[in-house]
Amino acid sequence: MTFLPFFLASQTIFQHFCYYLTYKAAACNYHPELILAGRRINDNMGFYVAAQFLKLLVKKGIDLPNARVLVMGLTFKENCPDLRNTRVVDIIKELQSYGLGVDIYDPWVDPQQAKREYGISLIEELSHQWDGIIIAVAHQQFHEMGSTGIRALLKTPGVLYDVKWVLSKEDVDGRL
């Protein structure tokens, strides 16, 4: 049985469920520490992914201040243009806070909407190579590219991190 990462695809359901359970528990004078701990974990996954990715870049000797990375996917879930509640922006902001140049590619997103809602400019095509790539959303287009197609976008050395298990474990440098 394959279990996929909980992050992103089901986070909105989890958010609403946690809010509801927390509200109901408080109404019954109960302090739901386990629910709140789960919420904190989910809220911090973007920071965790960015930290793991940065560690891999450093291990490969990539100069962080000069690094350019690609985040593949911005939407809330795969094969859908919905940007509401996407947590990919947490990963992007964390990488940018370390001074990395971050390009974002998502074939499903309207570039004007990404700019309006999050201040994010998308690239329209995958035309050069990056020091690192994070597959943040499991769009069908990324599955079709496969590891060979995605790795062709990496410099040598480069880091490929797969949040959504699009590629097999053997084909990536790290995954959630």
Short mmCIF file of N, CA and C in Angstrom, two decimals:
data_model
loop_
_atom_site.label_atom_id
_atom_site.label_comp_id
_atom_site.label_asym_id
_atom_site.label_seq_id
_atom_site.Cartn_x
_atom_site.Cartn_y
_atom_site.Cartn_z
N MET A 1 0.84 -1.17 0.00
CA MET A 1 0.00 0.00 0.00
C MET A 1 0.89 1.24 0.00
N THR A 2 0.60 2.18 -0.87
CA THR A 2 1.39 3.40 -0.97
C THR A 2 0.68 4.53 -0.25
N PHE A 3 1.42 5.22 0.61
CA PHE A 3 0.90 6.38 1.30
C PHE A 3 1.61 7.61 0.75
N LEU A 4 0.86 8.59 0.33
CA LEU A 4 1.44 9.80 -0.22
C LEU A 4 1.53 10.87 0.85
N PRO A 5 2.45 11.82 0.68
CA PRO A 5 2.59 12.87 1.68
C PRO A 5 1.29 13.63 1.90
N PHE A 6 1.02 13.93 3.14
CA PHE A 6 -0.22 14.61 3.52
C PHE A 6 -0.19 16.07 3.12
N PHE A 7 1.01 16.65 3.06
CA PHE A 7 1.19 18.08 2.79
C PHE A 7 0.56 18.48 1.47
N LEU A 8 -0.04 19.62 1.42
CA LEU A 8 -0.60 20.31 0.27
C LEU A 8 -1.93 19.74 -0.21
N ALA A 9 -1.94 18.52 -0.72
CA ALA A 9 -3.15 18.03 -1.39
C ALA A 9 -4.35 17.98 -0.47
N SER A 10 -4.13 17.63 0.77
CA SER A 10 -5.27 17.50 1.66
C SER A 10 -5.23 18.51 2.80
N GLN A 11 -4.36 19.51 2.68
CA GLN A 11 -4.20 20.42 3.81
C GLN A 11 -5.42 21.25 4.08
N THR A 12 -6.22 21.60 3.10
CA THR A 12 -7.39 22.42 3.37
C THR A 12 -8.44 21.63 4.15
N ILE A 13 -8.64 20.39 3.78
CA ILE A 13 -9.57 19.54 4.53
C ILE A 13 -9.08 19.42 5.97
N PHE A 14 -7.78 19.19 6.12
CA PHE A 14 -7.20 19.07 7.45
C PHE A 14 -7.37 20.37 8.24
N GLN A 15 -7.15 21.51 7.59
CA GLN A 15 -7.31 22.80 8.27
C GLN A 15 -8.72 22.97 8.81
N HIS A 16 -9.70 22.76 7.96
CA HIS A 16 -11.08 22.95 8.38
C HIS A 16 -11.48 21.96 9.47
N PHE A 17 -11.03 20.74 9.34
CA PHE A 17 -11.32 19.71 10.33
C PHE A 17 -10.70 20.10 11.67
N CYS A 18 -9.46 20.57 11.65
CA CYS A 18 -8.79 20.99 12.89
C CYS A 18 -9.49 22.18 13.54
N TYR A 19 -9.86 23.15 12.73
CA TYR A 19 -10.58 24.30 13.27
C TYR A 19 -11.88 23.84 13.94
N TYR A 20 -12.62 22.98 13.28
CA TYR A 20 -13.89 22.51 13.81
C TYR A 20 -13.68 21.73 15.11
N LEU A 21 -12.73 20.78 15.09
CA LEU A 21 -12.49 19.98 16.29
C LEU A 21 -12.01 20.85 17.45
N THR A 22 -11.14 21.80 17.16
CA THR A 22 -10.65 22.70 18.20
C THR A 22 -11.78 23.52 18.78
N TYR A 23 -12.65 24.04 17.92
CA TYR A 23 -13.79 24.83 18.35
C TYR A 23 -14.72 23.99 19.24
N LYS A 24 -15.05 22.78 18.76
CA LYS A 24 -15.97 21.92 19.53
C LYS A 24 -15.35 21.50 20.86
N ALA A 25 -14.05 21.20 20.85
CA ALA A 25 -13.38 20.80 22.09
C ALA A 25 -13.39 21.95 23.09
N ALA A 26 -13.10 23.15 22.64
CA ALA A 26 -13.11 24.31 23.53
C ALA A 26 -14.50 24.56 24.09
N ALA A 27 -15.52 24.32 23.26
CA ALA A 27 -16.90 24.50 23.72
C ALA A 27 -17.24 23.51 24.83
N CYS A 28 -16.56 22.37 24.84
CA CYS A 28 -16.78 21.35 25.87
C CYS A 28 -15.77 21.47 27.01
N ASN A 29 -15.04 22.60 27.04
CA ASN A 29 -14.04 22.86 28.07
C ASN A 29 -12.91 21.82 28.05
N TYR A 30 -12.51 21.40 26.86
CA TYR A 30 -11.41 20.46 26.68
C TYR A 30 -10.32 21.15 25.88
N HIS A 31 -9.06 20.90 26.22
CA HIS A 31 -7.93 21.52 25.53
C HIS A 31 -7.30 20.50 24.57
N PRO A 32 -7.54 20.64 23.29
CA PRO A 32 -7.15 19.62 22.29
C PRO A 32 -5.68 19.73 21.85
N GLU A 33 -4.77 19.38 22.71
CA GLU A 33 -3.34 19.54 22.41
C GLU A 33 -2.90 18.72 21.20
N LEU A 34 -3.40 17.50 21.05
CA LEU A 34 -2.99 16.67 19.91
C LEU A 34 -3.44 17.29 18.59
N ILE A 35 -4.65 17.79 18.54
CA ILE A 35 -5.16 18.42 17.33
C ILE A 35 -4.33 19.67 16.99
N LEU A 36 -4.04 20.46 18.01
CA LEU A 36 -3.26 21.67 17.79
C LEU A 36 -1.83 21.35 17.38
N ALA A 37 -1.27 20.25 17.92
CA ALA A 37 0.07 19.83 17.52
C ALA A 37 0.08 19.43 16.05
N GLY A 38 -0.95 18.71 15.61
CA GLY A 38 -1.07 18.34 14.20
C GLY A 38 -1.17 19.56 13.31
N ARG A 39 -1.88 20.53 13.78
CA ARG A 39 -2.02 21.78 13.04
C ARG A 39 -0.69 22.51 12.90
N ARG A 40 0.06 22.54 14.00
CA ARG A 40 1.38 23.20 13.97
C ARG A 40 2.32 22.49 13.01
N ILE A 41 2.29 21.18 13.00
CA ILE A 41 3.13 20.41 12.08
C ILE A 41 2.77 20.75 10.64
N ASN A 42 1.50 20.73 10.33
CA ASN A 42 1.05 21.03 8.97
C ASN A 42 1.44 22.46 8.57
N ASP A 43 1.28 23.40 9.48
CA ASP A 43 1.61 24.79 9.19
C ASP A 43 3.10 25.01 8.95
N ASN A 44 3.94 24.14 9.49
CA ASN A 44 5.39 24.31 9.37
C ASN A 44 6.03 23.41 8.31
N MET A 45 5.25 22.69 7.55
CA MET A 45 5.83 21.79 6.54
C MET A 45 6.60 22.54 5.47
N GLY A 46 6.16 23.72 5.08
CA GLY A 46 6.90 24.49 4.08
C GLY A 46 8.30 24.83 4.55
N PHE A 47 8.43 25.20 5.81
CA PHE A 47 9.73 25.50 6.38
C PHE A 47 10.60 24.24 6.44
N TYR A 48 9.98 23.12 6.78
CA TYR A 48 10.71 21.86 6.86
C TYR A 48 11.23 21.44 5.48
N VAL A 49 10.37 21.51 4.47
CA VAL A 49 10.78 21.16 3.11
C VAL A 49 11.93 22.05 2.65
N ALA A 50 11.81 23.34 2.87
CA ALA A 50 12.87 24.27 2.47
C ALA A 50 14.18 23.94 3.20
N ALA A 51 14.11 23.65 4.48
CA ALA A 51 15.31 23.33 5.25
C ALA A 51 15.98 22.07 4.74
N GLN A 52 15.20 21.04 4.46
CA GLN A 52 15.76 19.79 3.93
C GLN A 52 16.41 20.02 2.57
N PHE A 53 15.76 20.79 1.73
CA PHE A 53 16.28 21.11 0.41
C PHE A 53 17.58 21.91 0.51
N LEU A 54 17.62 22.91 1.38
CA LEU A 54 18.82 23.71 1.58
C LEU A 54 19.99 22.86 2.06
N LYS A 55 19.74 21.92 2.96
CA LYS A 55 20.79 21.02 3.44
C LYS A 55 21.37 20.21 2.29
N LEU A 56 20.51 19.73 1.39
CA LEU A 56 20.98 18.95 0.25
C LEU A 56 21.82 19.82 -0.69
N LEU A 57 21.42 21.07 -0.90
CA LEU A 57 22.21 21.98 -1.73
C LEU A 57 23.60 22.18 -1.13
N VAL A 58 23.66 22.40 0.17
CA VAL A 58 24.94 22.61 0.86
C VAL A 58 25.81 21.36 0.76
N LYS A 59 25.22 20.18 0.96
CA LYS A 59 25.98 18.93 0.88
C LYS A 59 26.59 18.72 -0.50
N LYS A 60 25.93 19.21 -1.53
CA LYS A 60 26.45 19.08 -2.90
C LYS A 60 27.41 20.20 -3.26
N GLY A 61 27.67 21.10 -2.30
CA GLY A 61 28.63 22.17 -2.53
C GLY A 61 28.11 23.32 -3.37
N ILE A 62 26.81 23.47 -3.43
CA ILE A 62 26.21 24.55 -4.21
C ILE A 62 26.23 25.84 -3.39
N ASP A 63 26.72 26.90 -3.99
CA ASP A 63 26.84 28.21 -3.35
C ASP A 63 25.46 28.85 -3.21
N LEU A 64 24.92 28.87 -2.01
CA LEU A 64 23.54 29.33 -1.80
C LEU A 64 23.28 30.76 -2.27
N PRO A 65 24.16 31.72 -1.98
CA PRO A 65 23.84 33.09 -2.43
C PRO A 65 23.72 33.23 -3.95
N ASN A 66 24.34 32.33 -4.68
CA ASN A 66 24.29 32.40 -6.14
C ASN A 66 23.40 31.32 -6.76
N ALA A 67 22.73 30.56 -5.93
CA ALA A 67 21.92 29.44 -6.42
C ALA A 67 20.61 29.93 -7.03
N ARG A 68 20.21 29.26 -8.08
CA ARG A 68 18.92 29.51 -8.72
C ARG A 68 18.17 28.18 -8.70
N VAL A 69 16.96 28.20 -8.14
CA VAL A 69 16.18 26.97 -8.01
C VAL A 69 14.83 27.11 -8.69
N LEU A 70 14.25 25.98 -8.99
CA LEU A 70 12.95 25.92 -9.65
C LEU A 70 11.96 25.20 -8.74
N VAL A 71 10.81 25.81 -8.54
CA VAL A 71 9.72 25.15 -7.84
C VAL A 71 8.69 24.79 -8.89
N MET A 72 8.42 23.50 -9.02
CA MET A 72 7.48 23.01 -10.01
C MET A 72 6.12 22.81 -9.34
N GLY A 73 5.20 23.70 -9.67
CA GLY A 73 3.86 23.63 -9.11
C GLY A 73 3.62 24.70 -8.07
N LEU A 74 2.45 25.30 -8.13
CA LEU A 74 2.06 26.32 -7.16
C LEU A 74 0.65 26.07 -6.62
N THR A 75 -0.14 25.32 -7.34
CA THR A 75 -1.55 25.16 -6.97
C THR A 75 -1.73 24.38 -5.67
N PHE A 76 -2.94 24.47 -5.18
CA PHE A 76 -3.34 23.79 -3.95
C PHE A 76 -3.32 22.27 -4.11
N LYS A 77 -3.64 21.78 -5.32
CA LYS A 77 -3.57 20.34 -5.58
C LYS A 77 -3.29 20.10 -7.05
N GLU A 78 -2.99 18.86 -7.39
CA GLU A 78 -2.58 18.53 -8.75
C GLU A 78 -3.70 18.67 -9.77
N ASN A 79 -3.28 19.02 -10.99
CA ASN A 79 -4.17 19.09 -12.16
C ASN A 79 -5.39 19.98 -11.93
N CYS A 80 -5.15 21.10 -11.29
CA CYS A 80 -6.22 22.01 -10.92
C CYS A 80 -5.64 23.42 -10.84
N PRO A 81 -6.34 24.44 -11.34
CA PRO A 81 -5.80 25.79 -11.31
C PRO A 81 -6.03 26.54 -9.98
N ASP A 82 -6.58 25.89 -8.99
CA ASP A 82 -6.96 26.53 -7.73
C ASP A 82 -5.74 26.91 -6.88
N LEU A 83 -5.58 28.18 -6.63
CA LEU A 83 -4.48 28.68 -5.80
C LEU A 83 -4.87 28.91 -4.35
N ARG A 84 -6.17 28.85 -4.06
CA ARG A 84 -6.61 29.13 -2.70
C ARG A 84 -5.95 28.17 -1.72
N ASN A 85 -5.44 28.71 -0.65
CA ASN A 85 -4.88 27.94 0.46
C ASN A 85 -3.62 27.15 0.10
N THR A 86 -2.98 27.45 -1.02
CA THR A 86 -1.76 26.72 -1.35
C THR A 86 -0.67 27.00 -0.32
N ARG A 87 0.03 25.98 0.08
CA ARG A 87 1.12 26.14 1.05
C ARG A 87 2.47 26.14 0.35
N VAL A 88 2.48 26.00 -0.97
CA VAL A 88 3.73 26.07 -1.72
C VAL A 88 4.39 27.43 -1.52
N VAL A 89 3.58 28.46 -1.31
CA VAL A 89 4.14 29.80 -1.09
C VAL A 89 5.03 29.84 0.15
N ASP A 90 4.76 28.99 1.13
CA ASP A 90 5.62 28.93 2.32
C ASP A 90 7.02 28.45 1.94
N ILE A 91 7.10 27.46 1.08
CA ILE A 91 8.40 26.96 0.61
C ILE A 91 9.13 28.07 -0.15
N ILE A 92 8.43 28.71 -1.05
CA ILE A 92 9.02 29.77 -1.88
C ILE A 92 9.57 30.91 -1.01
N LYS A 93 8.76 31.37 -0.09
CA LYS A 93 9.20 32.49 0.78
C LYS A 93 10.40 32.10 1.64
N GLU A 94 10.41 30.87 2.12
CA GLU A 94 11.54 30.43 2.95
C GLU A 94 12.82 30.36 2.13
N LEU A 95 12.74 29.84 0.91
CA LEU A 95 13.92 29.79 0.04
C LEU A 95 14.41 31.20 -0.29
N GLN A 96 13.49 32.09 -0.57
CA GLN A 96 13.86 33.47 -0.88
C GLN A 96 14.49 34.16 0.33
N SER A 97 14.07 33.79 1.53
CA SER A 97 14.63 34.41 2.73
C SER A 97 16.11 34.07 2.91
N TYR A 98 16.58 33.01 2.27
CA TYR A 98 17.99 32.63 2.30
C TYR A 98 18.76 33.22 1.12
N GLY A 99 18.10 34.03 0.32
CA GLY A 99 18.76 34.70 -0.79
C GLY A 99 18.82 33.92 -2.08
N LEU A 100 18.14 32.78 -2.15
CA LEU A 100 18.14 32.01 -3.38
C LEU A 100 17.26 32.68 -4.43
N GLY A 101 17.65 32.56 -5.67
CA GLY A 101 16.78 32.97 -6.76
C GLY A 101 15.79 31.85 -7.01
N VAL A 102 14.52 32.16 -6.96
CA VAL A 102 13.49 31.13 -7.07
C VAL A 102 12.61 31.41 -8.29
N ASP A 103 12.57 30.45 -9.20
CA ASP A 103 11.65 30.49 -10.34
C ASP A 103 10.51 29.53 -10.04
N ILE A 104 9.31 29.90 -10.44
CA ILE A 104 8.14 29.06 -10.21
C ILE A 104 7.49 28.77 -11.54
N TYR A 105 7.22 27.49 -11.76
CA TYR A 105 6.58 27.05 -13.01
C TYR A 105 5.35 26.23 -12.65
N ASP A 106 4.21 26.62 -13.20
CA ASP A 106 2.99 25.84 -13.02
C ASP A 106 2.12 26.02 -14.26
N PRO A 107 2.01 24.96 -15.08
CA PRO A 107 1.24 25.07 -16.31
C PRO A 107 -0.26 25.24 -16.10
N TRP A 108 -0.73 25.06 -14.88
CA TRP A 108 -2.16 25.15 -14.58
C TRP A 108 -2.58 26.54 -14.10
N VAL A 109 -1.64 27.37 -13.73
CA VAL A 109 -1.97 28.63 -13.06
C VAL A 109 -2.00 29.80 -14.04
N ASP A 110 -2.97 30.66 -13.85
CA ASP A 110 -3.04 31.92 -14.58
C ASP A 110 -1.99 32.85 -13.96
N PRO A 111 -0.98 33.28 -14.75
CA PRO A 111 0.09 34.12 -14.20
C PRO A 111 -0.40 35.40 -13.52
N GLN A 112 -1.46 36.01 -14.05
CA GLN A 112 -1.98 37.23 -13.43
C GLN A 112 -2.58 36.94 -12.05
N GLN A 113 -3.23 35.80 -11.92
CA GLN A 113 -3.81 35.44 -10.63
C GLN A 113 -2.71 35.19 -9.59
N ALA A 114 -1.63 34.51 -9.99
CA ALA A 114 -0.51 34.26 -9.08
C ALA A 114 0.11 35.57 -8.62
N LYS A 115 0.24 36.51 -9.54
CA LYS A 115 0.81 37.82 -9.23
C LYS A 115 -0.11 38.60 -8.30
N ARG A 116 -1.40 38.57 -8.60
CA ARG A 116 -2.39 39.32 -7.83
C ARG A 116 -2.54 38.76 -6.41
N GLU A 117 -2.63 37.44 -6.28
CA GLU A 117 -2.90 36.85 -4.98
C GLU A 117 -1.67 36.68 -4.09
N TYR A 118 -0.52 36.41 -4.71
CA TYR A 118 0.67 36.12 -3.90
C TYR A 118 1.89 36.96 -4.25
N GLY A 119 1.77 37.82 -5.27
CA GLY A 119 2.93 38.60 -5.70
C GLY A 119 4.01 37.76 -6.35
N ILE A 120 3.61 36.62 -6.90
CA ILE A 120 4.55 35.68 -7.50
C ILE A 120 4.48 35.77 -9.01
N SER A 121 5.66 35.90 -9.62
CA SER A 121 5.75 35.87 -11.08
C SER A 121 6.14 34.47 -11.52
N LEU A 122 5.37 33.91 -12.41
CA LEU A 122 5.66 32.57 -12.93
C LEU A 122 6.51 32.65 -14.18
N ILE A 123 7.32 31.61 -14.39
CA ILE A 123 8.01 31.50 -15.67
C ILE A 123 7.08 30.70 -16.58
N GLU A 124 7.14 30.99 -17.87
CA GLU A 124 6.20 30.36 -18.81
C GLU A 124 6.73 29.09 -19.45
N GLU A 125 8.05 28.93 -19.44
CA GLU A 125 8.62 27.71 -20.03
C GLU A 125 9.87 27.31 -19.26
N LEU A 126 10.21 26.04 -19.40
CA LEU A 126 11.39 25.49 -18.73
C LEU A 126 12.55 25.54 -19.72
N SER A 127 13.26 26.68 -19.74
CA SER A 127 14.20 26.92 -20.82
C SER A 127 15.68 26.88 -20.43
N HIS A 128 15.99 26.77 -19.15
CA HIS A 128 17.41 26.67 -18.80
C HIS A 128 17.59 25.72 -17.62
N GLN A 129 18.79 25.70 -17.04
CA GLN A 129 19.07 24.76 -15.97
C GLN A 129 19.16 25.46 -14.61
N TRP A 130 18.80 24.72 -13.58
CA TRP A 130 18.78 25.23 -12.22
C TRP A 130 19.71 24.42 -11.33
N ASP A 131 20.10 25.02 -10.21
CA ASP A 131 20.93 24.33 -9.22
C ASP A 131 20.12 23.31 -8.42
N GLY A 132 18.84 23.57 -8.29
CA GLY A 132 17.97 22.66 -7.56
C GLY A 132 16.54 22.78 -8.05
N ILE A 133 15.80 21.70 -7.90
CA ILE A 133 14.39 21.66 -8.30
C ILE A 133 13.59 21.02 -7.18
N ILE A 134 12.47 21.65 -6.86
CA ILE A 134 11.50 21.06 -5.93
C ILE A 134 10.22 20.78 -6.71
N ILE A 135 9.81 19.52 -6.72
CA ILE A 135 8.51 19.18 -7.30
C ILE A 135 7.51 19.30 -6.16
N ALA A 136 6.72 20.39 -6.20
CA ALA A 136 5.83 20.70 -5.08
C ALA A 136 4.39 20.25 -5.31
N VAL A 137 4.01 20.04 -6.57
CA VAL A 137 2.65 19.62 -6.91
C VAL A 137 2.75 18.52 -7.96
N ALA A 138 1.94 17.50 -7.83
CA ALA A 138 2.03 16.32 -8.69
C ALA A 138 1.18 16.46 -9.97
N HIS A 139 1.41 17.52 -10.73
CA HIS A 139 0.68 17.69 -11.98
C HIS A 139 1.03 16.57 -12.96
N GLN A 140 0.08 16.19 -13.78
CA GLN A 140 0.28 15.14 -14.78
C GLN A 140 1.46 15.47 -15.70
N GLN A 141 1.64 16.74 -16.04
CA GLN A 141 2.75 17.14 -16.91
C GLN A 141 4.10 16.76 -16.30
N PHE A 142 4.21 16.83 -14.99
CA PHE A 142 5.47 16.50 -14.32
C PHE A 142 5.68 14.99 -14.31
N HIS A 143 4.61 14.23 -14.12
CA HIS A 143 4.70 12.77 -14.22
C HIS A 143 5.19 12.38 -15.61
N GLU A 144 4.63 13.02 -16.62
CA GLU A 144 4.98 12.69 -18.01
C GLU A 144 6.43 13.04 -18.33
N MET A 145 6.98 14.06 -17.70
CA MET A 145 8.39 14.42 -17.92
C MET A 145 9.31 13.33 -17.40
N GLY A 146 8.91 12.69 -16.32
CA GLY A 146 9.74 11.65 -15.72
C GLY A 146 11.04 12.19 -15.15
N SER A 147 11.81 11.31 -14.55
CA SER A 147 13.06 11.75 -13.93
C SER A 147 14.07 12.23 -14.96
N THR A 148 14.10 11.60 -16.13
CA THR A 148 15.04 12.01 -17.17
C THR A 148 14.75 13.43 -17.63
N GLY A 149 13.50 13.73 -17.90
CA GLY A 149 13.12 15.06 -18.35
C GLY A 149 13.35 16.13 -17.30
N ILE A 150 13.05 15.81 -16.05
CA ILE A 150 13.23 16.79 -14.98
C ILE A 150 14.71 16.96 -14.65
N ARG A 151 15.46 15.86 -14.60
CA ARG A 151 16.90 15.96 -14.31
C ARG A 151 17.64 16.72 -15.42
N ALA A 152 17.12 16.72 -16.64
CA ALA A 152 17.74 17.47 -17.73
C ALA A 152 17.70 18.98 -17.44
N LEU A 153 16.84 19.40 -16.53
CA LEU A 153 16.73 20.80 -16.15
C LEU A 153 17.71 21.20 -15.05
N LEU A 154 18.45 20.22 -14.52
CA LEU A 154 19.39 20.46 -13.42
C LEU A 154 20.81 20.67 -13.93
N LYS A 155 21.52 21.56 -13.26
CA LYS A 155 22.96 21.68 -13.46
C LYS A 155 23.61 20.49 -12.76
N THR A 156 24.89 20.28 -13.03
CA THR A 156 25.65 19.26 -12.32
C THR A 156 26.71 19.96 -11.48
N PRO A 157 26.73 19.80 -10.17
CA PRO A 157 25.78 19.02 -9.38
C PRO A 157 24.47 19.79 -9.21
N GLY A 158 23.43 19.05 -8.97
CA GLY A 158 22.12 19.65 -8.74
C GLY A 158 21.33 18.79 -7.77
N VAL A 159 20.29 19.37 -7.21
CA VAL A 159 19.47 18.68 -6.22
C VAL A 159 18.04 18.60 -6.72
N LEU A 160 17.47 17.41 -6.67
CA LEU A 160 16.08 17.18 -7.04
C LEU A 160 15.33 16.69 -5.80
N TYR A 161 14.36 17.48 -5.35
CA TYR A 161 13.57 17.16 -4.15
C TYR A 161 12.12 17.02 -4.56
N ASP A 162 11.51 15.92 -4.16
CA ASP A 162 10.15 15.59 -4.58
C ASP A 162 9.21 15.56 -3.38
N VAL A 163 8.40 16.60 -3.26
CA VAL A 163 7.46 16.69 -2.14
C VAL A 163 6.31 15.70 -2.31
N LYS A 164 5.87 15.49 -3.54
CA LYS A 164 4.64 14.73 -3.79
C LYS A 164 4.84 13.32 -4.35
N TRP A 165 6.05 12.81 -4.32
CA TRP A 165 6.34 11.46 -4.76
C TRP A 165 5.97 11.23 -6.23
N VAL A 166 6.26 12.20 -7.06
CA VAL A 166 6.04 12.08 -8.50
C VAL A 166 7.02 11.06 -9.08
N LEU A 167 8.24 11.07 -8.57
CA LEU A 167 9.30 10.17 -9.04
C LEU A 167 9.62 9.13 -7.99
N SER A 168 10.27 8.08 -8.43
CA SER A 168 10.64 7.03 -7.47
C SER A 168 11.77 7.52 -6.55
N LYS A 169 11.90 6.88 -5.43
CA LYS A 169 12.88 7.27 -4.41
C LYS A 169 14.31 7.26 -4.99
N GLU A 170 14.57 6.32 -5.88
CA GLU A 170 15.90 6.20 -6.47
C GLU A 170 16.23 7.35 -7.42
N ASP A 171 15.23 8.03 -7.92
CA ASP A 171 15.43 9.08 -8.91
C ASP A 171 15.57 10.49 -8.33
N VAL A 172 15.47 10.62 -7.02
CA VAL A 172 15.51 11.94 -6.39
C VAL A 172 16.61 11.97 -5.32
N ASP A 173 17.01 13.19 -4.98
CA ASP A 173 18.01 13.35 -3.93
C ASP A 173 17.36 13.44 -2.55
N GLY A 174 16.10 13.83 -2.53
CA GLY A 174 15.36 13.92 -1.27
C GLY A 174 13.89 13.96 -1.55
N ARG A 175 13.11 13.58 -0.56
CA ARG A 175 11.65 13.64 -0.69
C ARG A 175 11.02 13.68 0.69
N LEU A 176 9.81 14.16 0.68
CA LEU A 176 9.06 14.27 1.93
C LEU A 176 8.64 12.90 2.39
#
